Short mmCIF file of C-alpha atoms in Angstrom, two decimals:
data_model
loop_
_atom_site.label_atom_id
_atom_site.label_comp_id
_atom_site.label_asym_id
_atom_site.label_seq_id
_atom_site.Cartn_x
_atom_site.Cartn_y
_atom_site.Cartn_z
CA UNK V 17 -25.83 12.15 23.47
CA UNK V 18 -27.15 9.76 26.00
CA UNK V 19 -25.51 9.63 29.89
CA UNK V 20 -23.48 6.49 30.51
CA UNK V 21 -26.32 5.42 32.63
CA UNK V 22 -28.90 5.37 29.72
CA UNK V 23 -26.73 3.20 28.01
CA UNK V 24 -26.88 0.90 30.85
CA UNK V 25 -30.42 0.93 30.70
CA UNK V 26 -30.87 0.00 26.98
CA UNK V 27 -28.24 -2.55 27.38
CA UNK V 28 -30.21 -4.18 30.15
CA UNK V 29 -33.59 -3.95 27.88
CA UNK V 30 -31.61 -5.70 25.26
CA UNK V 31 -30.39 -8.61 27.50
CA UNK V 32 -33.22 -9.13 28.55
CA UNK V 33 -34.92 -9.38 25.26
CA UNK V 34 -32.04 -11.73 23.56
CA UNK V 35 -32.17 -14.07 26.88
CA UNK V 36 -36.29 -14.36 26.34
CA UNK V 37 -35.87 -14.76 22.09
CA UNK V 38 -33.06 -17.72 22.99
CA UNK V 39 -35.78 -19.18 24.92
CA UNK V 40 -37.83 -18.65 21.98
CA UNK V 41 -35.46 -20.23 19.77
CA UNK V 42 -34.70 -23.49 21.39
CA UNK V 43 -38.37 -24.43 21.52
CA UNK V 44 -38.73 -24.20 18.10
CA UNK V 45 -35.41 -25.32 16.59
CA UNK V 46 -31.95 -27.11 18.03
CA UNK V 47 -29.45 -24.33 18.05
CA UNK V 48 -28.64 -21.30 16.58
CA UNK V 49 -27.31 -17.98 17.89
CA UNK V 50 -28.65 -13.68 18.14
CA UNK V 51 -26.55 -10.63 18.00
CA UNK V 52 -28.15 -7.58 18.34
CA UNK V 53 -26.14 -4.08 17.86
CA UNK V 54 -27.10 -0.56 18.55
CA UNK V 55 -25.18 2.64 17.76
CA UNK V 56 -25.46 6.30 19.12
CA UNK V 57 -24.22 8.49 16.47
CA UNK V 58 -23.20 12.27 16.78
CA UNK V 59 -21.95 14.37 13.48
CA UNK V 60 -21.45 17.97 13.40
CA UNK V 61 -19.23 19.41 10.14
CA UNK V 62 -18.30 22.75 9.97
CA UNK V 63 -16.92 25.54 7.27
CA UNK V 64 -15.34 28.87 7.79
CA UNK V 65 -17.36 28.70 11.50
CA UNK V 66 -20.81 27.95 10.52
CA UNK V 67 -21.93 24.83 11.20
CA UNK V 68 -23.70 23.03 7.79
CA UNK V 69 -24.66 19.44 9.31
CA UNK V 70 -25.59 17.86 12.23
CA UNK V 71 -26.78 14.61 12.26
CA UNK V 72 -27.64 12.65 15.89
CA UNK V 73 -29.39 9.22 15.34
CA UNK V 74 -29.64 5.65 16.74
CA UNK V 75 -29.13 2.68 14.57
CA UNK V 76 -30.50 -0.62 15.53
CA UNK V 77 -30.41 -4.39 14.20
CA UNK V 78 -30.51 -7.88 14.94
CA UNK V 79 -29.17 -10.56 13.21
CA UNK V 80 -30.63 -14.29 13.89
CA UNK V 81 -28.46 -17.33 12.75
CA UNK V 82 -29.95 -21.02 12.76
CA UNK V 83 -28.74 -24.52 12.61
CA UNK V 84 -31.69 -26.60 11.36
CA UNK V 85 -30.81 -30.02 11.07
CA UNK V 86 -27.02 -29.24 9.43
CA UNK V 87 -29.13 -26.40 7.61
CA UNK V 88 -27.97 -22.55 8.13
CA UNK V 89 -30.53 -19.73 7.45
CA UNK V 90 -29.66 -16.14 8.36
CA UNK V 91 -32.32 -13.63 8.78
CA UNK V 92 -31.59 -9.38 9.69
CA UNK V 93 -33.45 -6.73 10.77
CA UNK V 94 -33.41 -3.46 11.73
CA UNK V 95 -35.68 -4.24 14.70
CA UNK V 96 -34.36 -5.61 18.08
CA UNK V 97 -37.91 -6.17 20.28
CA UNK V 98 -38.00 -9.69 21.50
CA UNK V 99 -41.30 -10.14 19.17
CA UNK V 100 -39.70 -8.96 16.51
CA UNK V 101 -36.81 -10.83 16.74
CA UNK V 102 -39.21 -14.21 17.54
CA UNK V 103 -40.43 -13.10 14.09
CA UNK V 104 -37.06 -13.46 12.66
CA UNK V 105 -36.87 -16.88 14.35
CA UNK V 106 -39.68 -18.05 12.77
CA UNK V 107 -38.65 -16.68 8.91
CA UNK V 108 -35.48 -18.07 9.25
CA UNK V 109 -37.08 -21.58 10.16
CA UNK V 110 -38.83 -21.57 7.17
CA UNK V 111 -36.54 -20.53 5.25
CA UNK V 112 -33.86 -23.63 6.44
CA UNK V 113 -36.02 -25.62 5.19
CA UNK V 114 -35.19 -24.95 1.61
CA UNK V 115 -31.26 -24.33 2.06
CA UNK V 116 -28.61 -27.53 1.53
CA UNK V 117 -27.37 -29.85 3.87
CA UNK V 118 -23.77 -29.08 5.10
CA UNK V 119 -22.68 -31.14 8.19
CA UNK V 120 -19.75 -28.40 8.85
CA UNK V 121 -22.54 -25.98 10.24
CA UNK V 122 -23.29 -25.30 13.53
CA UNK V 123 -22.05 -23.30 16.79
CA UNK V 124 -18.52 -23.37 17.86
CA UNK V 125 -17.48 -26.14 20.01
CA UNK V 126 -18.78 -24.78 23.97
CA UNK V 127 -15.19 -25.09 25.14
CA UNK V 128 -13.86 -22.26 22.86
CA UNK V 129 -16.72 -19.86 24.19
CA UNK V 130 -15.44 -17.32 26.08
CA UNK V 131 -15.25 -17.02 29.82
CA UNK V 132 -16.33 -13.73 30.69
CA UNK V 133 -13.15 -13.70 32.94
CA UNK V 134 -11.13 -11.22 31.09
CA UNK V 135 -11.69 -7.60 30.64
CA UNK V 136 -10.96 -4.52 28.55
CA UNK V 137 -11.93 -0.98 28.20
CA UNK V 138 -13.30 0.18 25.31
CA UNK V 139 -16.11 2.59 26.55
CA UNK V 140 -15.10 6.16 27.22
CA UNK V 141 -18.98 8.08 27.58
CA UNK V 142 -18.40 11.43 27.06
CA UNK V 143 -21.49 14.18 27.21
CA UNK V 144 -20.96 16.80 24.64
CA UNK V 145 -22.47 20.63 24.27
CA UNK V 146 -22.79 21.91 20.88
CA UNK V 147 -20.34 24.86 21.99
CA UNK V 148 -17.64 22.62 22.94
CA UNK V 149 -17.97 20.49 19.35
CA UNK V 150 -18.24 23.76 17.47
CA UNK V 151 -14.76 25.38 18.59
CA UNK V 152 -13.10 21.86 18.07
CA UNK V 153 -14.43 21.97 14.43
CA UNK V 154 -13.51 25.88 14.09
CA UNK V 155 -10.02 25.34 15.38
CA UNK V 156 -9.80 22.88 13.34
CA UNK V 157 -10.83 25.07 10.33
CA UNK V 158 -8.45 27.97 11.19
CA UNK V 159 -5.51 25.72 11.67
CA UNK V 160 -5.95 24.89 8.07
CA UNK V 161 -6.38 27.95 6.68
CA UNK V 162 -3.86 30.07 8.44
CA UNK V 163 -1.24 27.63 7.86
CA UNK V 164 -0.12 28.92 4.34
CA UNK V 165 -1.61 31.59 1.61
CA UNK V 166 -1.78 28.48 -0.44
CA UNK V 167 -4.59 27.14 1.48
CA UNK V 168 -7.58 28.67 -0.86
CA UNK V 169 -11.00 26.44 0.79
CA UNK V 170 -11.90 24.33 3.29
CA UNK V 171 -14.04 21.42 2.27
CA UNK V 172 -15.01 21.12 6.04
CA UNK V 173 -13.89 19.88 9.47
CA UNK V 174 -15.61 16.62 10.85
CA UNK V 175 -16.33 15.51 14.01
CA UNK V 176 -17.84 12.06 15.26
CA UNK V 177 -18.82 10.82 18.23
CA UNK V 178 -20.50 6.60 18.46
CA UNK V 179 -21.38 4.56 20.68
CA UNK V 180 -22.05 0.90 20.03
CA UNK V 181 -23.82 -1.70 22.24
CA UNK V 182 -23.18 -5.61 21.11
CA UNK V 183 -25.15 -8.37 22.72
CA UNK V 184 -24.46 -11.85 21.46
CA UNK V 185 -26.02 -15.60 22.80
CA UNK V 186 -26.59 -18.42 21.53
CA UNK V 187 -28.47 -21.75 22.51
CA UNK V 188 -25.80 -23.35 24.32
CA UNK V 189 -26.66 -21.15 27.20
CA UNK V 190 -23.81 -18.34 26.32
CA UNK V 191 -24.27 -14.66 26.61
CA UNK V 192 -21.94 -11.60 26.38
CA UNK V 193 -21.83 -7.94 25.58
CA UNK V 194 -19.59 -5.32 25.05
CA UNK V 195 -19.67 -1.25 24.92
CA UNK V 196 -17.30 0.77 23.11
CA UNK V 197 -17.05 4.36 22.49
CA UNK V 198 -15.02 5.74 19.19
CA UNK V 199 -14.30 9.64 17.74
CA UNK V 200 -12.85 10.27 14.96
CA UNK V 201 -11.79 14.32 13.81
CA UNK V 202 -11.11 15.22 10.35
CA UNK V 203 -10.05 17.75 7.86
CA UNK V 204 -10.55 18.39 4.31
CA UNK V 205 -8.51 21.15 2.43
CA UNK V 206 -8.03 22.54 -0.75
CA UNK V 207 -4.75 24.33 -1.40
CA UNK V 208 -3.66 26.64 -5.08
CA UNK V 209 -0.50 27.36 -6.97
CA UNK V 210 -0.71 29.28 -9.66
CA UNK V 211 -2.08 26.52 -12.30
CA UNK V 212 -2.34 23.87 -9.97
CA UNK V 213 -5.01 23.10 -7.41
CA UNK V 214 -4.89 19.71 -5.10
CA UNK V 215 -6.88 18.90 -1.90
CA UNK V 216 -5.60 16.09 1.09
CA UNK V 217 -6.82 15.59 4.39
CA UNK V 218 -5.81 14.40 7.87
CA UNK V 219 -7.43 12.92 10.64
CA UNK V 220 -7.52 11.26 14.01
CA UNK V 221 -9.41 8.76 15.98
CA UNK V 222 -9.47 7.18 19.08
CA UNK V 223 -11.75 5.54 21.51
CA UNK V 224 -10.92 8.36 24.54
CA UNK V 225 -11.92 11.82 23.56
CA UNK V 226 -8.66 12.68 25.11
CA UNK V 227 -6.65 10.87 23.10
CA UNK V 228 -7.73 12.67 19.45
CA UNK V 229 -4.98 14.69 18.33
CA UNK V 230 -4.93 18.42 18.95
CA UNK V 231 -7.38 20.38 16.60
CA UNK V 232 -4.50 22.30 15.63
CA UNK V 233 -2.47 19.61 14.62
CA UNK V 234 -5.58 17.33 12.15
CA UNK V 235 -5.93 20.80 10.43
CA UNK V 236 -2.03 22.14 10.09
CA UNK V 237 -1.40 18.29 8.46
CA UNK V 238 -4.11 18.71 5.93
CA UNK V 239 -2.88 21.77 5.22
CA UNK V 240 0.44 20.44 4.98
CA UNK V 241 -0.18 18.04 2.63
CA UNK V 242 -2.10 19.43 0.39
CA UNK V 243 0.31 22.06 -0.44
CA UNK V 244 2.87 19.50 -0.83
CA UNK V 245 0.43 17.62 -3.64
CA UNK V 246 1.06 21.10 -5.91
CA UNK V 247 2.96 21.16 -9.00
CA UNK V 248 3.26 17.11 -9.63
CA UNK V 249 5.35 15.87 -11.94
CA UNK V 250 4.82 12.37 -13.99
CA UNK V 251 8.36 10.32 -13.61
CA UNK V 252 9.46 7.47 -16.74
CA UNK V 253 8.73 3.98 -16.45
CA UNK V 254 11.62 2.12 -14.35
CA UNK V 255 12.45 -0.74 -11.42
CA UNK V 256 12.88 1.09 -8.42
CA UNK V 257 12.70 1.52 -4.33
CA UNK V 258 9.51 2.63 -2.75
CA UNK V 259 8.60 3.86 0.79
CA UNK V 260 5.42 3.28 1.87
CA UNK V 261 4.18 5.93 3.89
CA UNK V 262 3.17 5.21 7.72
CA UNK V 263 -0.55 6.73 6.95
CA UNK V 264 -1.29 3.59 4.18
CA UNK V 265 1.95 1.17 4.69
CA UNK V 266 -0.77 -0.92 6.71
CA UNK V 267 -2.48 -1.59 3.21
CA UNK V 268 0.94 -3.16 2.03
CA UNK V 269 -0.11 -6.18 4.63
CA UNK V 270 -4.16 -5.66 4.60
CA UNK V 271 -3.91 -8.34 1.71
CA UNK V 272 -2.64 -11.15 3.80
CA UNK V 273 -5.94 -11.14 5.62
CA UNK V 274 -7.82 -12.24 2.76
CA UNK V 275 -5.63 -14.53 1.56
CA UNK V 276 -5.25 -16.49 5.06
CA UNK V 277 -8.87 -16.26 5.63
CA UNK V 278 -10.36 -19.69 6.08
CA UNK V 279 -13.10 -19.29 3.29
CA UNK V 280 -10.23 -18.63 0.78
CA UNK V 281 -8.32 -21.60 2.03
CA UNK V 282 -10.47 -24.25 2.06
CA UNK V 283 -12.16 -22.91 -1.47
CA UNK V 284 -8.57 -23.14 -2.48
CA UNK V 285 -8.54 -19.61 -3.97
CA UNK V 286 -5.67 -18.08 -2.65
CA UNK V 287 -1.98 -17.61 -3.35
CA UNK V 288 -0.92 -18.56 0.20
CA UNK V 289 -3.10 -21.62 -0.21
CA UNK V 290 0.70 -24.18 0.28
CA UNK V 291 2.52 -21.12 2.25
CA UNK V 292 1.16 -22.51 5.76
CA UNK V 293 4.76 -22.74 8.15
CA UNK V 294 6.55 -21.74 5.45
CA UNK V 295 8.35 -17.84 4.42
CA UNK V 296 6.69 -14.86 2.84
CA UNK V 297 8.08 -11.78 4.41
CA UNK V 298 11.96 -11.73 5.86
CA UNK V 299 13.56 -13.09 8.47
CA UNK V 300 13.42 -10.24 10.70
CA UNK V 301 9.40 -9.34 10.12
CA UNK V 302 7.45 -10.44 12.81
CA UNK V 303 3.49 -9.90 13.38
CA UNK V 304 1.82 -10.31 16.41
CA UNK V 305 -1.77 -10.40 17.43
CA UNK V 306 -2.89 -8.90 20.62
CA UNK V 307 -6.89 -8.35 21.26
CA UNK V 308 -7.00 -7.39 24.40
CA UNK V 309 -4.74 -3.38 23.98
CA UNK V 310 -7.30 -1.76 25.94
CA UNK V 311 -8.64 1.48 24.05
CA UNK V 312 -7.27 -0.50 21.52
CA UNK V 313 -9.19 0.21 17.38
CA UNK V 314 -9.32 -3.44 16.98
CA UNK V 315 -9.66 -4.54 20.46
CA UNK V 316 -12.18 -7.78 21.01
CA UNK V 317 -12.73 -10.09 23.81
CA UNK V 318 -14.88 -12.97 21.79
CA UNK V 319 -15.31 -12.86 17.85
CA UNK V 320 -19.00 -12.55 15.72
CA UNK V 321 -19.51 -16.29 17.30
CA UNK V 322 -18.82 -16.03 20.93
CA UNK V 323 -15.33 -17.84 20.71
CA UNK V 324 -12.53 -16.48 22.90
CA UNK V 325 -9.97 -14.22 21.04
CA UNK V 326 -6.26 -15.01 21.60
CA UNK V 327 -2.80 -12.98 21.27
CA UNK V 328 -1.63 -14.66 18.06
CA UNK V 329 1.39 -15.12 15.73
CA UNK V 330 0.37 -14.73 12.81
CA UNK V 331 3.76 -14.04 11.04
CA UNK V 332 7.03 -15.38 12.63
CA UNK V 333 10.57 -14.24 11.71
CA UNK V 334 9.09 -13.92 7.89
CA UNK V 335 7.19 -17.61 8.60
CA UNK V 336 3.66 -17.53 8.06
CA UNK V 337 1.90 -19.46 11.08
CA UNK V 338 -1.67 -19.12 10.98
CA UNK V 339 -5.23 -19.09 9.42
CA UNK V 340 -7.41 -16.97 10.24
CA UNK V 341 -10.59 -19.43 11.31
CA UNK V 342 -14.42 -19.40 11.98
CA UNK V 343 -16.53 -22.52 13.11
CA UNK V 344 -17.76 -23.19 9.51
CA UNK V 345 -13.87 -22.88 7.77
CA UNK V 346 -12.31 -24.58 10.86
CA UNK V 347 -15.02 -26.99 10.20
CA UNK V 348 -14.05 -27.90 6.76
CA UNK V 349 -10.17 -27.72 7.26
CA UNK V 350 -10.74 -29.84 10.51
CA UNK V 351 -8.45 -27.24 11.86
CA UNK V 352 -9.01 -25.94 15.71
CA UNK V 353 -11.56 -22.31 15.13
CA UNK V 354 -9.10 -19.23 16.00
CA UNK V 355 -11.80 -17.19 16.46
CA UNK V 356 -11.43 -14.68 13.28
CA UNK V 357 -15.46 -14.41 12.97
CA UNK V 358 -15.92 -10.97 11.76
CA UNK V 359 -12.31 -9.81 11.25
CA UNK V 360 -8.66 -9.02 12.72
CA UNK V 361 -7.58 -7.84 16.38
CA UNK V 362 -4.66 -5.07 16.38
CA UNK V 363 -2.23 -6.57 14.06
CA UNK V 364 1.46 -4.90 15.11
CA UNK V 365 3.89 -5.26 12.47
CA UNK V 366 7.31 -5.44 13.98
CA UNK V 367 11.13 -6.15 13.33
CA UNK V 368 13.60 -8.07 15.21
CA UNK V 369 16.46 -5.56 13.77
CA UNK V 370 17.06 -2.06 14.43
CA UNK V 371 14.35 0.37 13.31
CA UNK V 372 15.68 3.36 11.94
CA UNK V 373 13.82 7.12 11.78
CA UNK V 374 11.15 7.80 8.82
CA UNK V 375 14.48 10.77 7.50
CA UNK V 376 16.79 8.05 7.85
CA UNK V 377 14.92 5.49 5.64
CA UNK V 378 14.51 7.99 2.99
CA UNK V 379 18.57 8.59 2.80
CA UNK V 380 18.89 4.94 2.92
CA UNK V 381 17.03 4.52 -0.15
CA UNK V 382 18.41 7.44 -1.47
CA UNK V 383 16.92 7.38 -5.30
CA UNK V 384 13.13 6.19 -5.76
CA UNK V 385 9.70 6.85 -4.66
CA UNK V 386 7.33 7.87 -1.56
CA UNK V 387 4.09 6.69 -2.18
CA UNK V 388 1.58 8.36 0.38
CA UNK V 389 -1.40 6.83 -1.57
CA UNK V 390 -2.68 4.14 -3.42
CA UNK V 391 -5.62 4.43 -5.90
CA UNK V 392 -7.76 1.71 -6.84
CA UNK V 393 -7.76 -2.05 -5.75
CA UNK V 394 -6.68 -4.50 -8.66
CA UNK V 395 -5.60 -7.27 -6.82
CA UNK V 396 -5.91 -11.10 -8.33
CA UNK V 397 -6.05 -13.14 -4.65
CA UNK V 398 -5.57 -15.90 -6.50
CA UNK V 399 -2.37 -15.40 -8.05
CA UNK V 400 -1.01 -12.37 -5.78
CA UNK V 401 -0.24 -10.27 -8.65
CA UNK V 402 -1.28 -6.56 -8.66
CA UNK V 403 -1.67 -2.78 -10.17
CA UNK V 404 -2.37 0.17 -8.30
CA UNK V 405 -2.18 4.01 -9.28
CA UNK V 406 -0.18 5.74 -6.37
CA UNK V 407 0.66 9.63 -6.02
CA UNK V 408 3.33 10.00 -3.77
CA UNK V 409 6.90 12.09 -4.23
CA UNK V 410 9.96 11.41 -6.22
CA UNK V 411 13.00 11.75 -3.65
CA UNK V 412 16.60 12.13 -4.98
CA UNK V 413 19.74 12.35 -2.28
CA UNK V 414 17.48 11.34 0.31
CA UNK V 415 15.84 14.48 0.08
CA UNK V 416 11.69 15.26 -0.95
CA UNK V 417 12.17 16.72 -4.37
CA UNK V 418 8.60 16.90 -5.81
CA UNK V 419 5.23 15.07 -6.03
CA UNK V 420 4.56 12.92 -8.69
CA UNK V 421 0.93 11.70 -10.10
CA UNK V 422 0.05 9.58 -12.75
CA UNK V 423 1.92 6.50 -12.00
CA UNK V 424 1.57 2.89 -11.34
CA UNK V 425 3.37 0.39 -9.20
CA UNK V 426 2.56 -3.53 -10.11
CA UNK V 427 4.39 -7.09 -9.02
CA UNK V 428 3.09 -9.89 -7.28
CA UNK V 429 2.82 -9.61 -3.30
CA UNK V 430 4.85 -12.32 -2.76
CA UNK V 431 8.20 -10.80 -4.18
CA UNK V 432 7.39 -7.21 -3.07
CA UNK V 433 6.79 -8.54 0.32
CA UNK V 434 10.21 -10.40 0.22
CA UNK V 435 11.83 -7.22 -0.71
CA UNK V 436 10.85 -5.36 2.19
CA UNK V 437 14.81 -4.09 3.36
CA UNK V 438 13.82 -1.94 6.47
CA UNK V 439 10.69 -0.98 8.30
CA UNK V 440 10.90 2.66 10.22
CA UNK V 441 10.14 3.22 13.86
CA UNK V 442 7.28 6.10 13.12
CA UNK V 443 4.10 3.22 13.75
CA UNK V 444 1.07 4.30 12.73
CA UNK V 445 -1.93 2.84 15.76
CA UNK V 446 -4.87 4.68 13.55
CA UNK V 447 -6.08 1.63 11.80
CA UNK V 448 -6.45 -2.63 12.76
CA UNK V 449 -2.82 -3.01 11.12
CA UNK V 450 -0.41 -0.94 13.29
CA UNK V 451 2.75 -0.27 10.88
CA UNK V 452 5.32 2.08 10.28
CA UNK V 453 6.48 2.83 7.05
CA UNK V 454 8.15 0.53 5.25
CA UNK V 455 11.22 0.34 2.43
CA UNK V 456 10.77 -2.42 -0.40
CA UNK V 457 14.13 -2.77 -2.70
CA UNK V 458 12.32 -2.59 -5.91
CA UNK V 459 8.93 -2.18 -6.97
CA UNK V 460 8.05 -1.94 -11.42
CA UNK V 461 6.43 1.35 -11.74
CA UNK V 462 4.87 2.58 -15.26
CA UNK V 463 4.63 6.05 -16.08
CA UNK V 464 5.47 7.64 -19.16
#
């Protein structure tokens, strides 16, 4: 893996080369903008302490947007020279020429650019030895399988290691870049009883490689739960309470992205579309934006455009209070950009009541259902009503009384979301949604 200093190097060559190509650009067109993106990729798996994969490569590509007389044209490539990318210039020129008139394209307004004032750390450069990445794996491996008898095969511990350079500009004179580091560690394992055979895994990632979880831990938790999978049951068809699980609760509010995403708004294809200012979760629900955590998943100081991120409501006691805006939606809603080009920034789902422990949400629900994952994606963003197969674990008494398969949960977002009674205090920072897990009052499920 390359030295922190060769990564200054190549992002120095790559300045350079999208500061000559914007020169490029505005002889030959009005305005338009270049990102270019390269990632260092380590990836070593490992079973029973022989390594079967290692895989170290670069990935490279540039990406040149134009605004041709209120025409767009997009061209990519997986080359990132400066002639190269003048020859992406040129194709997407010609191509502008052929693609409709639409006077809400165009770069975001200079003002909302950001200021290369504020900072954040995201890069943590670490140089690895293949000795040091092959007794993380193996502990891994061995954590797994000495847990229990159960434990029968190891599909294989994981480990990754990226770096990513991003370089945008554009032809108002703006240019920025970013470097970020991220590993991830993971564990696949397949545990027996008797009859029954299930597999699970667990993982952790983080942008420090100090702050992955212990080996032992990712490969006890696999373990873990994939003995807990054994001996499912299927449970009758009833109205009851769910827990979403910590690990995938942040899938329970995932959906709201797409449904206050400007492109969905203004095409009027969303469920949310007369829900602006007005309530969808409780009272107490609150969920805040905040860009700028530093080591931070989600963590961005300007979006896919250039435009300055901002800490954010986006949910206020249960009031929803924003879209989620590029140039071209913002554009069309005549609604100020909020800089949501390419995605979300650390969403932290919170309460304004007490939070109570993951064991004492499960005796507050007493009777119902764990789910601890969802299968499939049927999910109508127009109407908000949706069906997903879950396995998960019936609990009785407030106790874990066995794992159930086979089932499926189905409502409409809107009502499940308003029947969210308590949220727990065991928050989950693995993914761009940071949630704990969360108790809904009743949820239809199907089973037999």
């Amino acid at each position: 893996m390359l030295s922190s200093y060769n990564i200054q190097q190549d992002l120095n060559i790559l300045i350079s080369n999208i500061q000559q190509a914007l020169l490029y650009l505005k002889k030959n067109v009005s305005s338009g903008m270049i990102i270019i993106k390269k990632t260092y990729s380590l990836i070593i798996s490992s079973r029973y302490g022989i390594i079967d994969n290692i895989e170290s490569f670069n990935y490279v590509s540039s990406l040149v947007t134009i605004y041709n007389n209120f025409r767009q044209s997009s061209v990519f490539s997986n080359k990132i020279s400066f002639l190269e990318i003048c020859k992406s210039i040129d194709r997407s020129i010609s191509i502008s020429k052929y693609t409709e008139m639409d006077k809400c394209f165009g770069l975001p307004d200079i003002n909302l650019l950001f200021d290369h004032k504020k900072k954040i750390n995201l890069f943590f450069p670490k140089l690895f030895n293949l000795d040091e990445i092959k007794n993380l794996v193996d502990l891994t491996n061995s954590a797994a399988l000495n847990f229990d008898s159960k434990v029968i095969n190891i599909e294989g511990s994981v480990f990754e290691y990226s770096i990513d350079i991003n370089i945008l500009g554009n032809s108002l004179g703006w240019i920025d870049s970013y470097l970020s580091t991220c590993n991830y560690l993971s564990s696949h394992v397949i545990a027996r009883y008797k009859n029954f055979m299930e597999r699970d895994f667990s993982y952790s990632v983080s942008r420090d490689f100090n702050d992955l979880d212990d080996p032992e831990k990712v490969g006890q938790d696999s373990a873990k739960k994939s003995i807990a999978r054994l001996n499912s049951k299927k449970i009758s068809t009833q109205i009851s309470p769910v827990i979403f699980i910590s690990d995938i609760a942040n899938e329970l509010f995932s959906y709201l992205i797409d449904a206050i995403n400007g492109y969905s708004v203004y095409k009027k294809s969303s469920f949310l579309l007369c829900y602006l200012n007005k309530k969808i979760f409780p009272f107490w629900l609150n969920i805040f934006e905040d860009p700028f955590i530093n080591k931070g998943l989600s963590s961005r100081l300007f979006d896919n455009e250039g435009v300055a991120t901002k800490k954010r409501k986006i949910i206020e006691n249960g009031i929803l209070k924003t879209w989620l805006l590029d140039t071209y939606s913002s554009n069309k809603l005549n609604i100020e950009n909020t800089g949501h080009s390419g995605g979300i920034y650390n969403w932290i789902v919170s309460s304004t009541q007490l939070t109570q422990s993951f064991d004492d949400i499960l005796h507050t629900m007493n009777r119902g259902v764990l789910i601890t994952e969802l299968l499939g994606d049927s999910i109508n963003i127009i109407t908000g009503n949706y069906s997903f197969g879950i396995c998960g674990f019936w609990i009785e008494d407030g106790i874990i009384k066995y794992p159930i398969h086979g089932i499926t949960i189905s409502g409409n977002l809107i009502n499940t979301w308003n029947n969210i009674i308590l949220i727990a205090n065991d928050i989950n920072k693995k993914n761009n949604i940071q949630c704990s897990s969360v108790l809904i009052d009743k949820i239809q499920i199907s089973g037999y």
